[in-house]
Coordinates of C-alpha atoms and ligand atoms in Angstrom, one line a residue:
M1 CA -4.5 -46.0 6.9
P2 CA -2.6 -44.1 9.5
P3 CA -4.4 -41.3 11.2
P4 CA -3.5 -37.7 10.1
P5 CA -0.2 -36.7 11.8
H6 CA -1.5 -33.5 13.5
M7 CA 1.1 -31.5 15.2
S8 CA 0.7 -32.1 19.0
P9 CA 0.1 -29.2 21.2
A10 CA 3.5 -29.8 22.8
E11 CA 5.3 -29.8 19.5
F12 CA 3.4 -26.8 18.3
R13 CA 4.5 -24.9 21.4
Q14 CA 8.1 -25.9 20.9
R15 CA 8.2 -25.2 17.1
G16 CA 6.2 -22.0 17.6
H17 CA 8.8 -20.7 20.0
E18 CA 11.6 -21.7 17.6
L19 CA 9.9 -19.9 14.8
I20 CA 9.4 -16.7 16.8
D21 CA 13.1 -16.9 17.6
W22 CA 13.9 -17.4 14.0
I23 CA 11.9 -14.2 13.0
A24 CA 13.6 -12.2 15.8
S25 CA 17.0 -13.3 14.6
Y26 CA 16.2 -12.6 11.0
W27 CA 15.2 -9.0 11.9
D28 CA 18.4 -8.7 14.0
Q29 CA 20.4 -9.9 11.1
L30 CA 18.8 -7.5 8.7
R31 CA 19.6 -4.6 11.1
A32 CA 23.1 -5.8 11.6
T33 CA 24.0 -6.7 8.0
H34 CA 22.2 -4.2 5.9
P35 CA 23.6 -0.9 7.1
P36 CA 25.0 0.0 3.7
H37 CA 27.4 2.7 5.0
P38 CA 30.7 1.9 3.3
T39 CA 32.7 3.0 6.3
S40 CA 30.9 0.5 8.5
D41 CA 33.0 -2.3 10.0
I42 CA 30.3 -4.8 9.2
P43 CA 31.0 -6.9 6.2
H44 CA 29.1 -6.7 3.0
P45 CA 25.6 -8.2 3.5
P46 CA 25.6 -12.0 3.0
S47 CA 22.4 -11.6 1.0
P48 CA 21.5 -8.6 -1.1
V49 CA 18.3 -6.6 -0.4
L50 CA 17.0 -7.5 -3.8
S51 CA 16.9 -11.3 -4.4
Q52 CA 19.3 -12.2 -7.2
V53 CA 17.8 -15.6 -8.1
K54 CA 17.0 -16.4 -11.8
P55 CA 13.5 -16.9 -13.0
G56 CA 12.5 -20.6 -12.4
E57 CA 15.3 -21.3 -10.0
I58 CA 13.1 -21.7 -7.0
F59 CA 10.4 -23.5 -8.8
N60 CA 12.8 -26.0 -10.3
S61 CA 14.4 -26.6 -6.9
L62 CA 11.1 -27.8 -5.5
P63 CA 9.9 -31.4 -6.1
A64 CA 7.4 -31.8 -9.0
H65 CA 4.9 -33.7 -6.9
A66 CA 3.6 -33.3 -3.3
P67 CA 5.0 -35.8 -0.8
E68 CA 3.1 -38.9 -0.3
H69 CA 4.2 -39.4 3.3
A70 CA 4.5 -36.9 6.2
E71 CA 7.9 -35.2 6.5
G72 CA 9.7 -34.1 9.6
W73 CA 9.6 -30.5 10.7
D74 CA 13.4 -30.2 10.8
Q75 CA 13.6 -31.1 7.1
I76 CA 10.8 -28.7 6.2
L77 CA 12.6 -25.8 8.0
A78 CA 15.9 -26.7 6.5
D79 CA 14.4 -26.6 3.0
F80 CA 12.8 -23.3 3.9
Q81 CA 16.3 -21.9 4.7
R82 CA 18.0 -23.5 1.7
L83 CA 15.4 -23.1 -1.0
V84 CA 13.2 -20.2 -0.1
M85 CA 15.4 -17.7 1.6
P86 CA 17.6 -17.0 -1.4
G87 CA 14.5 -16.0 -3.3
I88 CA 13.4 -13.5 -0.7
T89 CA 13.7 -9.8 -1.3
H90 CA 14.2 -8.3 2.1
W91 CA 11.3 -5.9 2.4
Q92 CA 12.0 -5.5 6.1
S93 CA 15.6 -4.5 5.5
P94 CA 16.4 -1.0 6.7
A95 CA 18.1 -0.5 3.3
F96 CA 14.9 -1.3 1.4
F97 CA 13.9 2.0 -0.3
G98 CA 11.8 0.6 -3.3
Y99 CA 8.2 1.1 -4.3
F100 CA 6.5 2.1 -1.0
S101 CA 7.5 0.1 2.2
A102 CA 5.3 -2.7 3.4
N103 CA 6.5 -2.6 6.9
A104 CA 5.9 -5.1 9.7
S105 CA 6.4 -4.9 13.5
G106 CA 6.4 -7.2 16.5
P107 CA 2.9 -6.4 17.7
A108 CA 1.5 -6.7 14.1
V109 CA 3.1 -10.1 13.5
L110 CA 1.9 -11.4 16.9
G111 CA -1.6 -10.1 16.1
E112 CA -1.4 -12.0 12.8
L113 CA -0.3 -15.1 14.5
L114 CA -3.1 -14.9 17.0
S115 CA -5.6 -14.3 14.2
A116 CA -4.4 -17.5 12.5
G117 CA -4.5 -19.4 15.7
L118 CA -8.0 -18.4 16.4
G119 CA -8.8 -19.3 12.8
V120 CA -12.0 -17.4 12.7
Q121 CA -13.8 -16.5 9.5
G122 CA -15.7 -13.3 10.2
M123 CA -18.0 -13.1 7.2
L124 CA -21.0 -12.4 9.4
W125 CA -21.4 -10.7 12.7
T126 CA -22.5 -14.0 14.2
T127 CA -19.5 -16.0 12.9
S128 CA -17.4 -14.1 15.4
P129 CA -18.9 -10.9 16.9
A130 CA -15.5 -9.8 18.2
A131 CA -14.0 -9.9 14.7
T132 CA -16.6 -7.4 13.4
E133 CA -16.9 -5.2 16.4
V134 CA -13.1 -4.8 17.0
E135 CA -12.9 -3.9 13.3
T136 CA -15.7 -1.3 13.5
R137 CA -14.0 0.2 16.6
M138 CA -10.6 0.2 14.9
L139 CA -11.9 2.1 11.9
D140 CA -13.5 4.7 14.2
W141 CA -10.2 5.1 16.0
M142 CA -8.2 5.4 12.9
A143 CA -10.7 7.9 11.3
Q144 CA -10.3 10.1 14.4
L145 CA -6.6 9.8 14.3
I146 CA -6.3 11.0 10.7
G147 CA -9.0 13.7 11.2
L148 CA -11.8 12.3 9.1
P149 CA -15.1 14.1 9.6
A150 CA -18.0 12.4 11.5
Q151 CA -19.8 11.3 8.4
F152 CA -17.3 8.5 8.0
L153 CA -17.7 7.2 11.6
S154 CA -19.9 4.1 12.4
A155 CA -22.2 6.2 14.5
S156 CA -23.2 8.4 11.6
P157 CA -26.5 7.5 9.8
N158 CA -25.0 6.3 6.6
G159 CA -21.2 6.0 7.2
G160 CA -18.6 3.6 8.5
G161 CA -15.4 1.8 7.8
V162 CA -14.2 -1.6 6.9
I163 CA -10.8 -3.4 6.4
Q164 CA -10.1 -4.4 2.8
G165 CA -7.1 -6.4 1.6
T166 CA -5.7 -3.6 -0.5
A167 CA -6.3 -0.1 -1.8
S168 CA -6.9 -1.6 -5.2
E169 CA -10.0 -3.4 -3.8
S170 CA -11.2 -0.1 -2.2
T171 CA -10.9 1.7 -5.5
L172 CA -12.9 -1.1 -7.2
I173 CA -15.5 -1.3 -4.4
A174 CA -16.0 2.5 -4.5
M175 CA -16.5 2.3 -8.3
L176 CA -19.1 -0.4 -7.8
A177 CA -20.9 1.6 -5.2
A178 CA -20.8 4.7 -7.4
R179 CA -22.3 2.7 -10.4
R180 CA -25.0 1.4 -8.1
R181 CA -25.9 4.9 -7.0
E182 CA -25.8 6.1 -10.6
Q183 CA -28.1 3.3 -11.6
A184 CA -30.5 4.1 -8.8
K185 CA -31.1 7.5 -10.4
G186 CA -33.1 5.4 -12.8
G187 CA -35.3 6.9 -15.4
T188 CA -34.2 7.1 -19.0
R189 CA -30.6 7.8 -18.4
E190 CA -28.5 6.1 -21.0
G191 CA -25.0 6.4 -22.3
R192 CA -21.7 5.0 -21.4
L193 CA -20.4 5.4 -17.8
V194 CA -17.2 7.4 -17.4
A195 CA -14.7 7.4 -14.5
Y196 CA -12.0 10.1 -13.9
A197 CA -8.6 10.1 -12.3
S198 CA -5.3 11.9 -12.9
T199 CA -2.6 10.6 -15.2
Q200 CA -0.6 10.0 -12.0
A201 CA -3.4 7.9 -10.4
H202 CA -2.6 4.3 -9.5
S203 CA -3.2 1.7 -12.1
S204 CA -5.8 0.1 -9.9
V205 CA -8.3 2.7 -11.2
I206 CA -8.0 1.3 -14.7
K207 CA -7.9 -2.2 -13.5
G208 CA -11.0 -1.6 -11.4
A209 CA -12.8 -0.2 -14.4
M210 CA -11.7 -3.3 -16.4
I211 CA -13.1 -5.6 -13.8
A212 CA -16.3 -3.5 -13.5
G213 CA -16.8 -3.5 -17.2
I214 CA -16.5 0.3 -17.5
T215 CA -13.6 0.0 -20.0
D216 CA -12.8 -2.4 -22.8
G217 CA -9.2 -2.7 -21.7
P218 CA -6.2 -0.9 -20.3
E219 CA -5.8 1.4 -23.3
D220 CA -9.5 2.4 -23.5
R221 CA -9.7 6.1 -22.6
V222 CA -13.4 6.5 -23.0
G223 CA -14.5 4.7 -19.9
V224 CA -11.6 6.1 -17.8
R225 CA -10.5 9.6 -18.6
L226 CA -7.0 10.4 -17.3
I227 CA -6.8 14.1 -16.4
E228 CA -3.6 16.0 -16.9
T229 CA -1.6 17.3 -14.1
G230 CA 0.3 20.6 -13.5
D231 CA 3.9 21.1 -12.4
S232 CA 3.2 19.7 -9.0
L233 CA 1.9 16.5 -10.7
A234 CA -1.5 17.0 -9.0
M235 CA -4.7 16.8 -11.0
D236 CA -5.7 20.0 -12.7
P237 CA -9.4 20.6 -11.6
A238 CA -10.1 22.9 -14.6
A239 CA -9.1 20.0 -16.9
L240 CA -11.4 17.7 -15.0
E241 CA -14.3 20.1 -15.3
R242 CA -13.7 20.4 -19.0
A243 CA -13.6 16.6 -19.5
I244 CA -16.8 16.1 -17.6
R245 CA -18.6 18.7 -19.6
E246 CA -17.3 17.2 -22.9
D247 CA -18.6 13.8 -21.8
L248 CA -22.0 15.1 -20.8
A249 CA -22.3 17.0 -24.1
A250 CA -21.4 13.6 -25.9
G251 CA -24.2 11.8 -24.1
R252 CA -21.9 9.9 -21.7
R253 CA -22.6 9.5 -18.0
P254 CA -19.8 10.6 -15.7
F255 CA -20.2 8.8 -12.4
Y256 CA -16.9 8.5 -10.4
I257 CA -13.8 10.4 -9.7
C258 CA -10.8 8.9 -8.0
A259 CA -8.6 11.7 -6.5
T260 CA -5.1 10.6 -5.2
V261 CA -3.7 12.0 -2.1
G262 CA 0.0 10.9 -2.4
T263 CA 0.4 9.5 -5.9
T264 CA 2.5 6.4 -6.4
S265 CA 5.2 7.9 -8.6
S266 CA 5.9 11.0 -6.7
T267 CA 3.3 11.5 -3.7
A268 CA 1.6 14.4 -5.4
I269 CA -1.6 15.6 -3.7
D270 CA -4.7 16.2 -5.8
P271 CA -6.6 19.3 -4.7
L272 CA -9.6 17.8 -2.9
P273 CA -11.6 21.0 -2.2
A274 CA -11.7 21.9 -5.9
I275 CA -12.3 18.3 -7.1
G276 CA -14.9 17.8 -4.4
R277 CA -16.9 20.8 -5.5
I278 CA -16.9 19.5 -9.1
A279 CA -18.0 16.0 -7.8
R280 CA -20.8 17.7 -5.9
D281 CA -21.9 20.0 -8.8
H282 CA -22.2 17.0 -11.1
A283 CA -23.4 14.5 -8.4
L284 CA -20.4 12.1 -9.0
W285 CA -19.0 9.7 -6.4
L286 CA -15.7 11.0 -5.2
H287 CA -13.2 8.3 -3.9
V288 CA -10.0 9.5 -2.2
D289 CA -7.1 7.1 -2.7
A290 CA -4.7 8.1 0.2
A291 CA -3.1 4.7 0.2
M292 CA 0.3 6.1 1.1
A293 CA -0.5 9.5 2.5
G294 CA -3.2 8.6 4.9
A295 CA -0.8 7.3 7.5
A296 CA 1.0 10.7 7.6
C297 CA -2.3 12.4 8.6
I298 CA -2.1 11.0 12.1
C299 CA 0.3 13.9 12.6
P300 CA -1.6 17.2 12.8
E301 CA 1.0 18.9 10.7
Y302 CA 0.1 16.7 7.7
R303 CA -3.7 16.7 8.0
H304 CA -3.9 19.3 5.4
F305 CA -3.2 16.6 2.8
L306 CA -6.8 15.5 3.4
A307 CA -8.4 19.0 3.4
G308 CA -11.6 18.7 1.5
V309 CA -12.2 15.1 2.3
E310 CA -15.6 16.0 3.7
L311 CA -16.7 16.3 0.1
A312 CA -15.8 12.6 -0.6
D313 CA -18.0 9.6 -0.6
S314 CA -15.2 7.2 0.3
V315 CA -11.6 7.3 1.3
C316 CA -8.9 4.7 2.0
F317 CA -5.4 4.3 3.3
N318 CA -2.9 1.5 3.8
P319 CA -1.5 0.8 7.3
H320 CA 0.3 -2.0 5.5
K321 CA 2.5 0.6 3.8
S322 CA 4.2 2.6 6.5
L323 CA 2.1 2.2 9.6
L324 CA 3.8 -0.9 11.1
T325 CA 1.0 -3.3 10.2
N326 CA 2.1 -6.1 8.0
F327 CA 0.5 -6.8 4.7
D328 CA -2.5 -6.9 4.2
C329 CA -4.5 -4.1 5.7
D330 CA -6.3 -1.3 3.9
L331 CA -8.7 0.9 5.7
M332 CA -11.8 2.1 3.7
W333 CA -14.4 4.5 4.9
T334 CA -17.6 5.6 3.2
S335 CA -20.2 8.2 4.0
D336 CA -22.7 6.3 1.8
R337 CA -22.7 2.7 3.1
A338 CA -26.2 2.1 1.7
S339 CA -24.9 2.4 -1.9
L340 CA -21.9 0.2 -1.1
I341 CA -24.0 -2.5 0.5
R342 CA -26.6 -2.4 -2.3
A343 CA -23.8 -2.9 -4.8
L344 CA -22.3 -6.0 -2.9
S345 CA -25.0 -7.7 -0.9
V346 CA -26.7 -11.0 -1.9
T347 CA -28.1 -13.3 0.8
P348 CA -28.4 -17.0 0.2
E349 CA -30.5 -19.1 2.6
Y350 CA -27.5 -20.7 4.3
L351 CA -26.2 -17.4 5.5
R352 CA -29.5 -16.2 7.0
N353 CA -29.4 -15.8 10.8
K354 CA -31.3 -13.9 13.5
A355 CA -28.7 -11.3 14.2
S356 CA -28.4 -10.2 10.6
E357 CA -32.2 -10.1 10.2
G358 CA -32.6 -8.1 13.3
G359 CA -30.7 -5.3 11.4
G360 CA -28.7 -4.2 14.5
V361 CA -25.3 -5.7 13.4
I362 CA -22.7 -5.2 10.6
D363 CA -22.1 -8.2 8.3
Y364 CA -18.8 -7.2 6.6
R365 CA -19.3 -9.7 3.8
D366 CA -21.6 -7.1 2.3
W367 CA -18.8 -4.5 2.3
Q368 CA -16.3 -6.5 0.3
I369 CA -15.9 -8.8 -2.7
P370 CA -15.2 -12.2 -1.2
L371 CA -17.5 -13.8 1.3
G372 CA -14.9 -15.0 3.8
R373 CA -12.7 -12.7 5.8
R374 CA -9.8 -12.9 8.3
F375 CA -9.7 -11.2 11.6
R376 CA -7.3 -8.5 10.4
A377 CA -8.4 -5.9 12.9
L378 CA -6.5 -7.8 15.7
K379 CA -3.1 -6.9 14.3
L380 CA -4.1 -3.2 13.9
W381 CA -5.5 -3.2 17.5
F382 CA -2.2 -4.5 18.8
V383 CA -0.1 -2.0 16.8
V384 CA -2.2 1.0 17.9
R385 CA -2.1 -0.1 21.5
H386 CA 1.6 -1.1 21.5
Y387 CA 2.8 2.2 20.0
G388 CA 0.0 4.6 21.0
A389 CA -0.8 7.4 18.7
E390 CA 2.3 9.2 20.0
G391 CA 4.6 6.3 19.0
L392 CA 3.0 6.1 15.5
R393 CA 3.5 9.9 15.0
A394 CA 7.1 9.5 16.0
H395 CA 7.6 6.8 13.5
I396 CA 6.1 8.9 10.6
R397 CA 7.9 12.0 11.6
E398 CA 11.2 10.2 11.7
H399 CA 10.7 9.1 8.1
M400 CA 9.8 12.6 7.0
R401 CA 13.0 13.9 8.7
L402 CA 15.1 11.3 7.0
A403 CA 13.6 12.2 3.6
E404 CA 14.4 15.8 4.2
L405 CA 17.9 14.9 5.1
F406 CA 18.3 12.8 1.9
E407 CA 16.9 15.7 -0.1
G408 CA 19.5 18.0 1.5
L409 CA 22.4 15.6 0.7
L410 CA 21.2 15.4 -2.9
R411 CA 21.1 19.2 -3.2
T412 CA 24.9 19.3 -2.3
D413 CA 25.8 17.3 -5.5
D414 CA 25.4 19.1 -8.8
R415 CA 25.3 15.8 -10.8
F416 CA 21.8 15.1 -9.3
E417 CA 18.6 17.0 -9.4
L418 CA 15.3 16.6 -7.5
A419 CA 12.8 15.3 -10.1
A420 CA 9.5 16.2 -8.2
P421 CA 8.4 18.3 -5.3
R422 CA 8.8 16.3 -2.1
T423 CA 5.7 16.2 -0.1
M424 CA 6.4 13.1 2.2
S425 CA 9.0 10.5 2.8
L426 CA 9.6 9.8 -0.9
V427 CA 12.4 11.5 -2.8
C428 CA 12.3 11.5 -6.6
F429 CA 15.6 12.3 -8.2
K430 CA 17.9 11.7 -11.2
L431 CA 21.2 12.4 -12.7
R432 CA 20.8 15.8 -14.5
G433 CA 19.9 16.1 -18.1
Q434 CA 17.0 15.4 -20.5
G435 CA 16.4 12.8 -23.3
K436 CA 17.1 9.2 -24.0
Q437 CA 20.8 9.4 -23.1
T438 CA 20.0 10.7 -19.6
D439 CA 17.2 8.1 -19.2
D440 CA 19.7 5.4 -20.0
R441 CA 22.3 6.8 -17.6
N442 CA 19.7 6.7 -14.8
R443 CA 18.6 3.2 -15.7
R444 CA 22.2 2.0 -15.6
L445 CA 22.6 3.7 -12.2
L446 CA 19.6 2.0 -10.8
E447 CA 20.6 -1.4 -12.1
S448 CA 24.1 -1.2 -10.8
V449 CA 23.0 -0.1 -7.3
N450 CA 20.4 -2.9 -7.1
A451 CA 22.7 -5.6 -8.4
A452 CA 25.3 -4.6 -5.7
G453 CA 22.6 -5.3 -3.2
R454 CA 23.6 -2.9 -0.4
I455 CA 20.4 -0.9 -1.0
F456 CA 17.3 -1.4 -3.1
I457 CA 15.6 1.5 -4.9
T458 CA 13.0 1.6 -7.8
H459 CA 12.2 4.0 -10.6
T460 CA 9.3 5.7 -12.4
V461 CA 8.7 7.9 -15.4
L462 CA 7.4 11.4 -14.7
P463 CA 5.9 14.0 -17.2
R464 CA 8.6 16.4 -18.4
K465 CA 11.3 14.6 -16.4
G466 CA 11.5 11.1 -18.0
Y467 CA 13.1 8.2 -16.1
V468 CA 13.6 9.1 -12.5
L469 CA 14.8 7.2 -9.4
R470 CA 12.7 6.9 -6.2
L471 CA 14.0 6.6 -2.7
A472 CA 11.0 5.7 -0.5
I473 CA 11.7 5.8 3.2
G474 CA 9.3 3.8 5.4
G475 CA 11.0 0.8 6.9
T476 CA 10.4 -0.1 10.5
F477 CA 14.2 -0.4 11.1
T478 CA 15.4 2.4 8.8
Q479 CA 17.6 5.0 10.6
E480 CA 19.7 7.9 9.7
Q481 CA 22.8 5.8 9.1
H482 CA 20.9 3.8 6.4
V483 CA 19.8 7.0 4.6
R484 CA 23.3 8.4 4.8
G485 CA 24.6 5.1 3.6
A486 CA 22.2 5.0 0.7
W487 CA 23.5 8.4 -0.4
E488 CA 27.1 7.2 -0.3
V489 CA 26.2 4.1 -2.4
L490 CA 24.4 6.4 -4.9
R491 CA 27.3 8.9 -5.1
E492 CA 29.8 6.1 -5.7
A493 CA 27.6 4.6 -8.4
A494 CA 27.3 8.0 -10.0
E495 CA 31.0 8.3 -10.0
A496 CA 31.4 4.9 -11.6
E497 CA 28.8 5.8 -14.2
V498 CA 30.6 9.1 -15.1
K499 CA 34.0 7.2 -15.3
S500 CA 32.5 4.5 -17.6
E501 CA 31.3 7.2 -20.0
K502 CA 34.8 8.8 -20.4
Ligands
PLP1 N1 -3.0 3.6 -4.6 C1 -1.8 4.2 -4.4 C2 -1.8 5.7 -4.4 C3 -0.6 3.5 -4.3 O1 0.5 4.1 -4.1 C4 -0.7 2.1 -4.3 C5 0.5 1.2 -4.1 O2 1.6 1.7 -4.0 C6 -2.0 1.5 -4.5 C7 -3.1 2.3 -4.6 C8 -2.1 0.0 -4.5 O3 -2.0 -0.5 -3.3 P1 -2.5 -2.0 -2.9 O4 -1.3 -2.9 -3.1 O5 -2.9 -1.9 -1.5 O6 -3.6 -2.3 -3.8

């Protein structure tokens, strides 16, 4: 049998350089070909922002069986270009305005590459002390940057932070810790556990409750109560208090509240001071999901989003949304790490080691669901050092300015209305009107804009507003010309929609 055809160091060096060149050219090309301004001299983008392939197209273009014999790198890369690239939606395009961004940057990608090259698996402190200790330091840095109180820092008696893959994992882990703490109350307490979040909370609260066995399924509204929101689409604390009292009176056991700072649909901010007081009064775990909004809090002028966070037991945000750190990277802090670790720790013989038993180190495997973990802190360390806090703030502030600009443009056109108060760099809007006909008009507008491919936007449904369009600004390369261009694209599409109705 021939030996395994490992890539030689020389070939790795050459191919690695080529691949970095490829990525740099790809980013250049996105910047050059995706300025959607119709007056631009640059031709229509060769590939639309949203991939236009049909379901199964990519799958069917790949061989049904793995190759028996080694293949050449040139062939592999050629197939990547030919088969994979058409099926890529260009998340790093400056004209990508859908969902929330998942932006990348040079230092983050290089950090990711280095982490892969080191190939460490940091489940225990001892399996790579640097992976753990850089992470702990990064969580402290970021906590200070967004203004979290000392109870969440690693030096506090029962606090600290950890990198999770996603905000959904943080929501689930906080729920598991909350349940552990509730169970630890012991005694004769019986009754079904109940979690609370607003109707606007991310679906990961329901999913977390499904995984944790708190609910019977996505439609079960006993295990998870969704609390109504007011005009600003933020949770109504009086309704929360009523729901908790009703559940207590019915013999159920409220144990967990997830407050959202920056909801997915419209970036509404749940009022943490009032929700926190309710959590304290009833001894419930309060988790703050600031997946999107947390990054903004590195700017002092947006810290008020997190006012009241000192009443929380856990909080998370995603640098992998708008903070220049490529997916995945969610930062989670708790002020009750003992409950979190009790919920997640189990120690088989083969993981025992002196450092862990000495008690002086963090083993992050006890803070997460899987055992193994990547050295994700490296890319965050690179990003924060490369940009500095000042550079990160400039990035966030520019997005806020561009969103304000887009809102201003929208207000000049009577055909459109703002569909929710704008708190951050997301603008929710729609063609005016109410009812199914208006929903259909907005749906058609979205579809035509995305099919044309010059920009990409997404939609949501909001209480009292129906089907609305979302323009989320957060791309690394997005500049004023792209936002003005997006407005032109939308105006033209609105004109076409109005004409087609005549
Ligand atoms: N929470 C909020 C408020 C979000 O907006 C999102 C995603 O947009 C999530 C959670 C889920 O994020 P993740 O993909 O990191 O699980």
